mmCIF file of C-alpha atoms and ligand atoms in Angstrom:
data_model
loop_
_atom_site.group_PDB
_atom_site.id
_atom_site.type_symbol
_atom_site.label_atom_id
_atom_site.label_comp_id
_atom_site.label_asym_id
_atom_site.label_seq_id
_atom_site.Cartn_x
_atom_site.Cartn_y
_atom_site.Cartn_z
ATOM 1 C CA MET A 7 -15.173 21.826 -1.418
ATOM 2 C CA ASN A 8 -11.873 21.141 -3.127
ATOM 3 C CA GLY A 9 -8.793 22.868 -3.153
ATOM 4 C CA LEU A 10 -7.846 23.170 0.765
ATOM 5 C CA LEU A 11 -4.505 21.470 0.957
ATOM 6 C CA ARG A 12 -4.056 23.827 -2.204
ATOM 7 C CA GLY A 13 -0.341 25.317 -2.540
ATOM 8 C CA ARG A 14 0.746 22.333 0.165
ATOM 9 C CA VAL A 15 3.132 19.384 -0.101
ATOM 10 C CA ALA A 16 2.916 16.520 1.329
ATOM 11 C CA LEU A 17 4.913 12.620 1.696
ATOM 12 C CA ILE A 18 3.250 10.035 2.572
ATOM 13 C CA THR A 19 5.134 6.454 3.505
ATOM 14 C CA GLY A 20 3.420 3.279 2.168
ATOM 15 C CA GLY A 21 1.755 5.933 -0.080
ATOM 16 C CA GLY A 22 1.471 2.991 -2.846
ATOM 17 C CA SER A 23 -1.593 0.932 -2.043
ATOM 18 C CA GLY A 24 -4.508 0.956 0.195
ATOM 19 C CA ILE A 25 -5.231 3.794 2.817
ATOM 20 C CA GLY A 26 -2.010 5.596 1.925
ATOM 21 C CA ALA A 27 -3.022 5.714 -1.777
ATOM 22 C CA ALA A 28 -6.397 6.879 -1.163
ATOM 23 C CA VAL A 29 -4.785 9.565 0.992
ATOM 24 C CA ALA A 30 -2.577 10.513 -2.222
ATOM 25 C CA ARG A 31 -5.231 10.707 -4.221
ATOM 26 C CA LEU A 32 -8.009 12.929 -1.951
ATOM 27 C CA TYR A 33 -4.877 15.166 -1.105
ATOM 28 C CA ARG A 34 -3.876 15.395 -4.760
ATOM 29 C CA GLU A 35 -7.832 16.223 -5.643
ATOM 30 C CA HIS A 36 -7.604 19.032 -2.908
ATOM 31 C CA GLY A 37 -4.533 20.934 -4.374
ATOM 32 C CA ALA A 38 -1.573 19.563 -2.877
ATOM 33 C CA LEU A 39 1.440 17.636 -4.723
ATOM 34 C CA VAL A 40 2.112 14.736 -2.903
ATOM 35 C CA VAL A 41 5.215 12.580 -2.590
ATOM 36 C CA THR A 42 4.828 8.587 -1.654
ATOM 37 C CA LEU A 43 7.418 6.524 0.192
ATOM 38 C CA ASP A 44 6.797 2.761 -0.207
ATOM 39 C CA ARG A 45 8.915 -0.495 -0.320
ATOM 40 C CA THR A 46 7.523 -1.374 -3.827
ATOM 41 C CA ASP A 47 5.289 1.012 -5.863
ATOM 42 C CA GLY A 48 6.313 4.668 -4.565
ATOM 43 C CA ASP A 49 7.982 7.784 -6.038
ATOM 44 C CA VAL A 50 10.729 7.132 -3.816
ATOM 45 C CA ILE A 51 10.937 3.164 -2.763
ATOM 46 C CA GLY A 52 12.367 2.063 0.430
ATOM 47 C CA ASP A 53 11.790 0.607 3.865
ATOM 48 C CA VAL A 54 10.571 2.367 6.715
ATOM 49 C CA ARG A 55 13.020 0.470 8.927
ATOM 50 C CA ASP A 56 16.039 2.337 6.571
ATOM 51 C CA PRO A 57 16.802 5.978 7.865
ATOM 52 C CA GLU A 58 18.134 6.417 4.625
ATOM 53 C CA ALA A 59 15.103 6.243 3.243
ATOM 54 C CA HIS A 60 13.755 8.612 5.096
ATOM 55 C CA ARG A 61 16.551 11.228 3.935
ATOM 56 C CA ARG A 62 16.145 10.382 0.195
ATOM 57 C CA ALA A 63 11.947 10.677 0.750
ATOM 58 C CA VAL A 64 12.133 14.445 2.308
ATOM 59 C CA ALA A 65 15.336 15.755 -0.251
ATOM 60 C CA HIS A 66 13.296 14.296 -3.027
ATOM 61 C CA THR A 67 10.383 16.028 -1.618
ATOM 62 C CA LEU A 68 12.093 19.468 -1.184
ATOM 63 C CA ASP A 69 13.973 19.444 -4.151
ATOM 64 C CA ALA A 70 10.943 18.729 -5.920
ATOM 65 C CA HIS A 71 8.354 20.793 -4.488
ATOM 66 C CA GLY A 72 10.774 23.170 -2.327
ATOM 67 C CA ARG A 73 8.956 22.850 0.775
ATOM 68 C CA LEU A 74 7.124 19.838 2.738
ATOM 69 C CA ASP A 75 3.901 20.611 4.920
ATOM 70 C CA ILE A 76 2.447 17.597 5.368
ATOM 71 C CA LEU A 77 3.765 14.219 6.742
ATOM 72 C CA VAL A 78 1.399 11.223 6.218
ATOM 73 C CA ALA A 79 2.900 8.336 8.550
ATOM 74 C CA ASN A 80 0.698 5.062 7.429
ATOM 75 C CA ALA A 81 2.934 2.197 6.069
ATOM 76 C CA GLY A 82 2.171 -0.746 8.114
ATOM 77 C CA VAL A 83 2.227 -4.882 8.340
ATOM 78 C CA HIS A 84 0.227 -6.731 10.037
ATOM 79 C CA ASP A 85 0.345 -9.636 12.838
ATOM 80 C CA GLY A 86 -1.949 -11.711 11.010
ATOM 81 C CA GLY A 87 -4.012 -12.238 14.392
ATOM 82 C CA ARG A 88 -1.058 -14.589 16.017
ATOM 83 C CA GLY A 89 -1.463 -15.175 19.594
ATOM 84 C CA LEU A 90 1.294 -15.660 22.138
ATOM 85 C CA LEU A 91 0.385 -19.526 22.480
ATOM 86 C CA ASP A 92 0.202 -19.783 18.461
ATOM 87 C CA LEU A 93 3.988 -19.150 17.883
ATOM 88 C CA ALA A 94 6.897 -20.182 19.153
ATOM 89 C CA PRO A 95 9.013 -17.851 21.254
ATOM 90 C CA GLU A 96 11.854 -17.732 18.542
ATOM 91 C CA GLU A 97 9.161 -16.593 15.999
ATOM 92 C CA LEU A 98 7.125 -14.165 18.674
ATOM 93 C CA ALA A 99 10.703 -12.776 18.691
ATOM 94 C CA ASP A 100 10.938 -12.429 14.957
ATOM 95 C CA LEU A 101 7.569 -11.152 14.147
ATOM 96 C CA ALA A 102 7.584 -8.379 17.181
ATOM 97 C CA ALA A 103 10.808 -7.259 15.898
ATOM 98 C CA THR A 104 9.699 -6.586 12.484
ATOM 99 C CA VAL A 105 6.197 -5.723 13.109
ATOM 100 C CA LEU A 106 7.383 -3.002 15.395
ATOM 101 C CA ALA A 107 10.090 -2.035 13.533
ATOM 102 C CA VAL A 108 8.092 -1.262 10.668
ATOM 103 C CA ASN A 109 5.080 0.225 12.521
ATOM 104 C CA VAL A 110 6.523 2.063 15.591
ATOM 105 C CA THR A 111 10.268 2.595 14.811
ATOM 106 C CA GLY A 112 9.380 3.452 10.914
ATOM 107 C CA VAL A 113 7.188 6.455 12.200
ATOM 108 C CA LEU A 114 9.730 7.635 14.513
ATOM 109 C CA LEU A 115 12.364 8.138 12.130
ATOM 110 C CA ALA A 116 9.617 9.703 9.269
ATOM 111 C CA ALA A 117 9.042 12.074 11.486
ATOM 112 C CA GLN A 118 12.371 13.072 12.318
ATOM 113 C CA ALA A 119 13.359 12.812 8.692
ATOM 114 C CA ALA A 120 11.128 15.308 8.229
ATOM 115 C CA ALA A 121 10.750 17.613 11.551
ATOM 116 C CA GLU A 122 12.799 20.399 10.321
ATOM 117 C CA ALA A 123 10.820 21.039 6.810
ATOM 118 C CA LEU A 124 7.894 20.504 8.641
ATOM 119 C CA LYS A 125 9.124 23.148 11.418
ATOM 120 C CA ALA A 126 10.032 25.626 8.748
ATOM 121 C CA SER A 127 6.340 25.102 6.965
ATOM 122 C CA ARG A 128 4.271 25.447 10.367
ATOM 123 C CA GLY A 129 3.035 21.899 8.972
ATOM 124 C CA CYS A 130 1.322 18.914 10.368
ATOM 125 C CA ILE A 131 2.171 15.007 10.657
ATOM 126 C CA VAL A 132 -0.833 12.211 10.643
ATOM 127 C CA VAL A 133 -0.496 8.940 11.794
ATOM 128 C CA THR A 134 -2.018 5.474 11.123
ATOM 129 C CA LEU A 135 -3.311 3.996 13.761
ATOM 130 C CA SER A 136 -5.839 0.992 13.981
ATOM 131 C CA ASP A 137 -8.622 -0.221 16.263
ATOM 132 C CA ALA A 138 -6.325 -2.118 17.874
ATOM 133 C CA ALA A 139 -4.904 0.678 20.068
ATOM 134 C CA PHE A 140 -8.059 1.157 22.051
ATOM 135 C CA THR A 141 -9.937 -2.551 21.771
ATOM 136 C CA HIS A 142 -9.122 -6.047 21.385
ATOM 137 C CA VAL A 143 -13.152 -6.940 20.118
ATOM 138 C CA GLY A 144 -13.479 -8.105 17.017
ATOM 139 C CA VAL A 145 -10.459 -6.219 15.635
ATOM 140 C CA GLY A 146 -8.675 -9.692 14.161
ATOM 141 C CA ALA A 147 -5.213 -8.415 15.581
ATOM 142 C CA GLY A 148 -2.812 -10.534 17.808
ATOM 143 C CA PRO A 149 -0.646 -8.960 20.774
ATOM 144 C CA VAL A 150 2.395 -8.224 18.575
ATOM 145 C CA TYR A 151 -0.324 -5.629 16.473
ATOM 146 C CA ALA A 152 -1.642 -4.336 19.409
ATOM 147 C CA ALA A 153 1.720 -3.226 20.894
ATOM 148 C CA SER A 154 2.632 -1.588 17.786
ATOM 149 C CA LYS A 155 -0.700 0.516 17.398
ATOM 150 C CA SER A 156 -1.248 1.477 21.109
ATOM 151 C CA ALA A 157 2.548 2.192 21.381
ATOM 152 C CA LEU A 158 1.907 5.315 18.277
ATOM 153 C CA THR A 159 -0.855 6.217 21.130
ATOM 154 C CA GLY A 160 1.896 7.339 22.897
ATOM 155 C CA VAL A 161 4.578 8.639 20.130
ATOM 156 C CA VAL A 162 1.639 10.913 18.855
ATOM 157 C CA ARG A 163 1.350 12.525 22.280
ATOM 158 C CA ALA A 164 4.795 12.643 22.783
ATOM 159 C CA LEU A 165 5.799 14.211 18.925
ATOM 160 C CA GLY A 166 2.595 16.645 19.817
ATOM 161 C CA HIS A 167 4.895 18.143 22.820
ATOM 162 C CA GLU A 168 8.146 17.951 21.478
ATOM 163 C CA LEU A 169 7.201 19.362 18.141
ATOM 164 C CA ALA A 170 4.507 22.253 19.246
ATOM 165 C CA PRO A 171 3.968 24.932 18.705
ATOM 166 C CA ALA A 172 5.534 25.171 15.014
ATOM 167 C CA VAL A 173 3.934 21.444 13.982
ATOM 168 C CA ARG A 174 0.389 19.294 14.756
ATOM 169 C CA VAL A 175 0.553 16.087 15.314
ATOM 170 C CA ASN A 176 -2.368 13.931 15.112
ATOM 171 C CA GLY A 177 -3.730 10.319 14.121
ATOM 172 C CA VAL A 178 -6.260 8.041 12.228
ATOM 173 C CA ALA A 179 -7.517 5.027 13.695
ATOM 174 C CA PRO A 180 -9.439 3.013 11.285
ATOM 175 C CA GLY A 181 -10.966 -0.377 11.348
ATOM 176 C CA GLY A 182 -11.729 -3.485 9.239
ATOM 177 C CA VAL A 183 -10.705 -1.692 5.557
ATOM 178 C CA VAL A 184 -9.825 -4.086 2.713
ATOM 179 C CA THR A 185 -6.566 -3.328 1.510
ATOM 180 C CA GLY A 186 -3.938 -4.859 0.225
ATOM 181 C CA LEU A 187 -2.576 -4.903 3.912
ATOM 182 C CA ARG A 188 -0.055 -7.947 4.443
ATOM 183 C CA ALA A 189 0.772 -9.382 7.663
ATOM 184 C CA ALA A 190 4.518 -10.135 8.644
ATOM 185 C CA LEU A 191 5.400 -14.062 9.076
ATOM 186 C CA PRO A 192 7.342 -15.101 11.650
ATOM 187 C CA GLY A 193 11.433 -15.926 10.007
ATOM 188 C CA GLY A 194 10.705 -13.802 7.063
ATOM 189 C CA GLY A 195 8.147 -12.631 4.022
ATOM 190 C CA THR A 196 4.686 -11.311 3.890
ATOM 191 C CA GLU A 197 1.182 -12.994 3.743
ATOM 192 C CA SER A 198 -1.956 -11.085 3.022
ATOM 193 C CA VAL A 199 -4.571 -10.304 5.619
ATOM 194 C CA PHE A 200 -8.276 -10.129 3.815
ATOM 195 C CA ASP A 201 -8.205 -12.985 1.601
ATOM 196 C CA ASP A 202 -11.797 -13.404 1.766
ATOM 197 C CA PRO A 203 -13.222 -9.602 1.519
ATOM 198 C CA GLU A 204 -16.736 -10.273 1.500
ATOM 199 C CA ASP A 205 -16.433 -11.973 4.826
ATOM 200 C CA ILE A 206 -14.298 -9.722 6.441
ATOM 201 C CA LEU A 207 -16.854 -6.629 5.583
ATOM 202 C CA ALA A 208 -20.053 -9.143 6.751
ATOM 203 C CA ALA A 209 -17.791 -9.149 10.060
ATOM 204 C CA VAL A 210 -16.747 -5.826 10.201
ATOM 205 C CA ARG A 211 -20.609 -4.544 9.808
ATOM 206 C CA ALA A 212 -22.294 -6.720 12.308
ATOM 207 C CA MET A 213 -19.097 -6.027 14.811
ATOM 208 C CA ASN A 214 -19.605 -2.262 15.187
ATOM 209 C CA PRO A 215 -22.885 -0.413 16.060
ATOM 210 C CA LEU A 216 -23.050 2.060 13.418
ATOM 211 C CA GLY A 217 -23.223 -1.629 10.578
ATOM 212 C CA ILE A 218 -20.502 0.338 8.578
ATOM 213 C CA ALA A 219 -17.799 -0.943 6.397
ATOM 214 C CA LEU A 220 -15.760 1.865 5.126
ATOM 215 C CA ASP A 221 -13.541 1.709 2.135
ATOM 216 C CA ALA A 222 -9.870 3.600 1.856
ATOM 217 C CA ASP A 223 -11.649 6.077 0.398
ATOM 218 C CA GLN A 224 -13.974 7.238 2.754
ATOM 219 C CA VAL A 225 -10.766 6.939 6.026
ATOM 220 C CA ALA A 226 -9.220 9.452 4.113
ATOM 221 C CA GLN A 227 -11.503 12.172 4.713
ATOM 222 C CA SER A 228 -10.196 11.994 8.312
ATOM 223 C CA TYR A 229 -6.276 12.609 6.887
ATOM 224 C CA LEU A 230 -7.729 15.514 4.820
ATOM 225 C CA PHE A 231 -9.539 16.781 7.828
ATOM 226 C CA LEU A 232 -6.306 16.384 9.765
ATOM 227 C CA ALA A 233 -3.918 18.749 7.384
ATOM 228 C CA SER A 234 -6.644 20.992 6.629
ATOM 229 C CA PRO A 235 -6.841 24.574 8.011
ATOM 230 C CA GLY A 236 -9.661 23.325 9.760
ATOM 231 C CA ALA A 237 -7.988 21.516 12.527
ATOM 232 C CA ALA A 238 -5.729 24.345 13.159
ATOM 233 C CA GLY A 239 -6.332 24.098 17.352
ATOM 234 C CA LEU A 240 -6.051 20.005 16.972
ATOM 235 C CA THR A 241 -2.781 18.246 18.451
ATOM 236 C CA GLY A 242 -2.061 14.840 19.930
ATOM 237 C CA GLU A 243 -5.750 14.051 18.821
ATOM 238 C CA ILE A 244 -6.799 10.226 17.339
ATOM 239 C CA LEU A 245 -9.747 10.347 15.322
ATOM 240 C CA ARG A 246 -11.068 6.569 15.676
ATOM 241 C CA ILE A 247 -12.996 5.709 12.307
ATOM 242 C CA ASP A 248 -14.445 2.500 13.805
ATOM 243 C CA GLY A 249 -17.924 2.964 13.501
ATOM 244 C CA GLY A 250 -18.126 3.055 17.204
ATOM 245 C CA LEU A 251 -16.908 0.044 18.035
ATOM 246 C CA GLY A 252 -14.671 1.327 20.709
ATOM 247 C CA LEU A 253 -18.835 1.487 22.469
ATOM 248 C CA ARG A 254 -18.541 -2.165 22.837
ATOM 249 C CA ALA A 255 -15.081 -2.398 23.901
HETATM 250 P P1 NAD B 14 -1.602 -1.806 2.564
HETATM 251 O O1 NAD B 14 -1.021 -2.786 2.574
HETATM 252 O O2 NAD B 14 -2.721 -1.370 1.261
HETATM 253 O O3 NAD B 14 -0.896 -0.312 2.219
HETATM 254 C C1 NAD B 14 0.378 -0.151 3.405
HETATM 255 C C2 NAD B 14 1.325 0.186 2.740
HETATM 256 O O4 NAD B 14 2.489 0.000 3.233
HETATM 257 C C3 NAD B 14 1.994 -0.770 1.262
HETATM 258 O O5 NAD B 14 2.200 0.065 -0.672
HETATM 259 C C4 NAD B 14 3.083 -1.468 1.687
HETATM 260 O O6 NAD B 14 3.961 -1.515 0.287
HETATM 261 C C5 NAD B 14 3.683 -0.267 2.771
HETATM 262 N N1 NAD B 14 4.886 -1.223 2.973
HETATM 263 C C6 NAD B 14 4.519 -2.183 3.967
HETATM 264 N N2 NAD B 14 5.439 -2.203 4.845
HETATM 265 C C7 NAD B 14 6.892 -1.184 4.432
HETATM 266 C C8 NAD B 14 8.095 -0.955 4.890
HETATM 267 N N3 NAD B 14 8.464 -1.653 5.797
HETATM 268 N N4 NAD B 14 8.953 0.249 3.936
HETATM 269 C C9 NAD B 14 7.852 0.796 3.305
HETATM 270 N N5 NAD B 14 6.575 0.823 2.927
HETATM 271 C C10 NAD B 14 6.082 -0.465 3.435
HETATM 272 O O7 NAD B 14 -2.696 -1.727 3.629
HETATM 273 P P2 NAD B 14 -3.346 -0.293 4.530
HETATM 274 O O8 NAD B 14 -4.412 -1.740 4.527
HETATM 275 O O9 NAD B 14 -3.525 0.877 3.088
HETATM 276 O O10 NAD B 14 -2.402 -0.234 5.936
HETATM 277 C C11 NAD B 14 -1.571 1.170 5.603
HETATM 278 C C12 NAD B 14 -2.047 1.269 7.563
HETATM 279 O O11 NAD B 14 -3.032 1.116 8.069
HETATM 280 C C13 NAD B 14 -0.893 0.486 8.176
HETATM 281 O O12 NAD B 14 0.087 1.159 9.188
HETATM 282 C C14 NAD B 14 -1.775 -0.558 8.693
HETATM 283 O O13 NAD B 14 -1.828 -1.061 9.712
HETATM 284 C C15 NAD B 14 -3.243 0.525 9.006
HETATM 285 N N6 NAD B 14 -4.738 0.088 9.018
HETATM 286 C C16 NAD B 14 -5.001 -0.618 7.958
HETATM 287 C C17 NAD B 14 -6.073 -1.425 8.626
HETATM 288 C C18 NAD B 14 -7.195 -2.059 8.003
HETATM 289 O O14 NAD B 14 -7.857 -2.527 8.058
HETATM 290 N N7 NAD B 14 -6.857 -1.905 6.256
HETATM 291 C C19 NAD B 14 -6.771 -0.857 10.081
HETATM 292 C C20 NAD B 14 -6.560 0.122 10.975
HETATM 293 C C21 NAD B 14 -4.978 0.563 10.628
#
């Protein structure tokens, strides 16, 4: 059924690529007007670590469309699966500062900047977490990425309380979706996470009970549900889209 988001306006961080871009496509198919904030390829160009970028994105959305109903706080960066013992202490401090700032502070700043407009529209927030928030089995992440995505379980609950009753706050925790996801490098710069997509897909299928590897368009369906009228009674929840990986944790 099309049109679930007719008349709604969405702002998506990290909407220039991967899961965020797939959510933008699906939301538009369902009638929403969508604005993306991205560091490289968005309607608004900016870094989610910068409060000013969020102020500009919300102002652009309100100027262009007059309201904001859905914030998808999705921009994120990986840690390249580096373990504690793979890193010198200074490298660990640097990697943690980058990953936590993008993945956690970036979500908090987005939610803060959007809160007033979302309260006015009785809207919702959907946060992108990861299977790394719940299990370490087969997720290919190190402790820094796990820390950042686990922190977001608390953010979803805390904001669910703080912004109720006007704003619902939920999350999606995907696992193993081949995208352009980058890993921060200690000392600066990034590298690709999914260099060998076929190997990754085979490993993902082998690991989860459903034997499944989802693409970004399939994962986007959960973001549609959480923003749709059918989710009117849901807040503080996280949908784990990982083929049942958690059953093996
Ligand atoms: P992606 O790299 O294709 O998309 C992420 C987008 O975020 C990019 O467009 C990038 O430019 C943007 N971005 C990154 N850092 C930014 C910053 N500081 N400021 C503004 N924009 C920034 O990767 P993706 O896989 O679509 O990732 C989206 C989210 O999904 C991330 O939070 C990621 O941690 C999460 N996730 C991905 C997977 C997976 O398997 N791909 C699994 C679990 C969770």
